[in-house]
PDB file of C-alpha atoms in Angstrom:
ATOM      1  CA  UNK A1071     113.495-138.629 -15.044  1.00  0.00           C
ATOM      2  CA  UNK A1072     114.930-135.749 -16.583  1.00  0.00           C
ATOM      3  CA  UNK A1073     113.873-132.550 -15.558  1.00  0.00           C
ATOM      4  CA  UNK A1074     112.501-129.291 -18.167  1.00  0.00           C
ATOM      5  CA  UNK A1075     111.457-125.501 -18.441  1.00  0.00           C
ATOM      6  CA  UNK A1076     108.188-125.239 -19.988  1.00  0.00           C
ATOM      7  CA  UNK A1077     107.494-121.696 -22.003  1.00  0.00           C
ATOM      8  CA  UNK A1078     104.154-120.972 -22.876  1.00  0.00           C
ATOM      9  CA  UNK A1079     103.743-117.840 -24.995  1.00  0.00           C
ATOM     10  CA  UNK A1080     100.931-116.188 -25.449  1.00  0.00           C
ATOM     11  CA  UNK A1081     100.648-114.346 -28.908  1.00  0.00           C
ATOM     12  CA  UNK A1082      97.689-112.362 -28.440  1.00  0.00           C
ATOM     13  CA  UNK A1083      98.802-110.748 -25.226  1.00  0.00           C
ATOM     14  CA  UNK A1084     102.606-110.812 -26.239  1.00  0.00           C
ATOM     15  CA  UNK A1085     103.314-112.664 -22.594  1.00  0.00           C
ATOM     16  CA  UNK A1086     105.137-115.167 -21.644  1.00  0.00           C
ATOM     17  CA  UNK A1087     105.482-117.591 -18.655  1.00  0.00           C
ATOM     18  CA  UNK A1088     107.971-119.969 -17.555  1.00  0.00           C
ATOM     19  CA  UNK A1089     107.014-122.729 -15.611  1.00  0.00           C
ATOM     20  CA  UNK A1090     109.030-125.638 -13.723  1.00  0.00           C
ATOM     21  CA  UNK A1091     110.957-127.390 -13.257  1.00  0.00           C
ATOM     22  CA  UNK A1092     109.065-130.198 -14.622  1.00  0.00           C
ATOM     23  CA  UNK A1093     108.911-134.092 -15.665  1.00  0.00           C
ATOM     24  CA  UNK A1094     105.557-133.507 -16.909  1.00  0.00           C
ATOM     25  CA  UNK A1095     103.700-131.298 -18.944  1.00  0.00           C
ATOM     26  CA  UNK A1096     100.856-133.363 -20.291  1.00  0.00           C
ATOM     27  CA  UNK A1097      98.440-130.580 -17.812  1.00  0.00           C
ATOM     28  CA  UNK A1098      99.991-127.663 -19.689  1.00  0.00           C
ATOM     29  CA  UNK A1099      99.728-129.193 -22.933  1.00  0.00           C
ATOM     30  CA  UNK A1100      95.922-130.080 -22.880  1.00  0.00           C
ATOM     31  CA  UNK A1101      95.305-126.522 -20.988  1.00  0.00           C
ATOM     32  CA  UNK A1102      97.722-124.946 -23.975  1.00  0.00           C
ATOM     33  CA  UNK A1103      95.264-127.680 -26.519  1.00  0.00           C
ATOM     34  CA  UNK A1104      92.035-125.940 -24.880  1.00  0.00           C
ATOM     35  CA  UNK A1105      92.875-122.918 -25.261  1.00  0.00           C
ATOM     36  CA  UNK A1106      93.468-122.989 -29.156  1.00  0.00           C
ATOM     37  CA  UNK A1107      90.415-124.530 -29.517  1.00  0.00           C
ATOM     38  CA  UNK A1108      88.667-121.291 -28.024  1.00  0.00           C
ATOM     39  CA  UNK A1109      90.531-118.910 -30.736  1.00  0.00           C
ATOM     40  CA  UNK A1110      93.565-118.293 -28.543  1.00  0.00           C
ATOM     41  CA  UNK A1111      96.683-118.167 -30.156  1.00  0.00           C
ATOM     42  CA  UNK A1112      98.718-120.239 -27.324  1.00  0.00           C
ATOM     43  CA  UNK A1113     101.842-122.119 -27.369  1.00  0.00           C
ATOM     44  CA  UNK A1114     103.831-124.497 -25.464  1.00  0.00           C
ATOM     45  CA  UNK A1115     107.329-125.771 -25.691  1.00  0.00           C
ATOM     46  CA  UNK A1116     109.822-127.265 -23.468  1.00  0.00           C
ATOM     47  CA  UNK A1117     113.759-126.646 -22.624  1.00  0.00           C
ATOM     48  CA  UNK A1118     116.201-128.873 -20.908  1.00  0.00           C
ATOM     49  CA  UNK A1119     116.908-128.085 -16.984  1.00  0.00           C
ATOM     50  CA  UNK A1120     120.628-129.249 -18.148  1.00  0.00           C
ATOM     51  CA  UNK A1121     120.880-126.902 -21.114  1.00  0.00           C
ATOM     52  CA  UNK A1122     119.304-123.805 -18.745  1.00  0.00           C
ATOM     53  CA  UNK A1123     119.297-124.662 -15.059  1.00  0.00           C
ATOM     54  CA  UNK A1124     118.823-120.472 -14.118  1.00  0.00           C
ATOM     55  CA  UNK A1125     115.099-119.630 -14.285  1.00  0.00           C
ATOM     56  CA  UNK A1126     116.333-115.818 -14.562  1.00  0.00           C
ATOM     57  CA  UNK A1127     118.630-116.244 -17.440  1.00  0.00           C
ATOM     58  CA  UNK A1128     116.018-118.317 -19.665  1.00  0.00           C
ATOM     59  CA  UNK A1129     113.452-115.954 -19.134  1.00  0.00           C
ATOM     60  CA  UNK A1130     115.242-112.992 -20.446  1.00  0.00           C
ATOM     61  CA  UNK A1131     116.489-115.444 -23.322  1.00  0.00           C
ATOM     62  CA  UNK A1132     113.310-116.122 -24.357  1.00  0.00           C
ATOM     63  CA  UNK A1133     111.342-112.452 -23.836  1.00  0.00           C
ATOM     64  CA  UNK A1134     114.658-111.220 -25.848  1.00  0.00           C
ATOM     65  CA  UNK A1135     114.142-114.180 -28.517  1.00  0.00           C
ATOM     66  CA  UNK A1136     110.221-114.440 -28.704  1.00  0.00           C
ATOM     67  CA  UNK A1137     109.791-110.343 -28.416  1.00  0.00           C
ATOM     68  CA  UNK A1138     107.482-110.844 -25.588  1.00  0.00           C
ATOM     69  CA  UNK A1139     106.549-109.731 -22.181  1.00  0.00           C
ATOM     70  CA  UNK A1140     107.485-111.943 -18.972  1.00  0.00           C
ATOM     71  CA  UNK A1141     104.264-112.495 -16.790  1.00  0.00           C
ATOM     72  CA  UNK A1142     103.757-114.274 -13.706  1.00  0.00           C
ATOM     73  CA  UNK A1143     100.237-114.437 -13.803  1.00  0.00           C
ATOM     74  CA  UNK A1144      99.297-118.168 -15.497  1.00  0.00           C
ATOM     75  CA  UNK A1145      98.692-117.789 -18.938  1.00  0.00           C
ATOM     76  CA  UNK A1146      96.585-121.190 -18.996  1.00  0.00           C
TER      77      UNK A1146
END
């Protein structure tokens, strides 16, 4: 199975967490599902472990992309 980074951003805090790596994410997406439903505004998406295998790196990727905050606290 192949392996992936999952990002979940968090627009109304301006966070972001990385989480894996993973083969699934069907618990983050119904958490990420869940929380939309309650107002949030709460994304998920995936990356490749082949196309960024160093956690470091893709973090400050995607803080630097996404404009947000890096946050090891769970976001869902």
């Amino acid at each position: 199975m192949k392996q992936f980074w999952i990002i979940i951003k968090d627009e109304d805090k301006k966070a972001l967490n990385v989480r894996g790596p993973s083969t699934d994410d069907t618990e983050v997406t119904h958490a990420v599902y869940k929380a939309q439903q309650a107002g949030r505004q709460v994304f998920c998406f995936t990356i490749p472990l082949d196309n960024e295998p160093d956690r470091q790196t893709l973090i400050d990727q995607c803080a630097e992309k996404l404009d947000l905050t890096h946050t090891v606290e769970p976001i869902v």
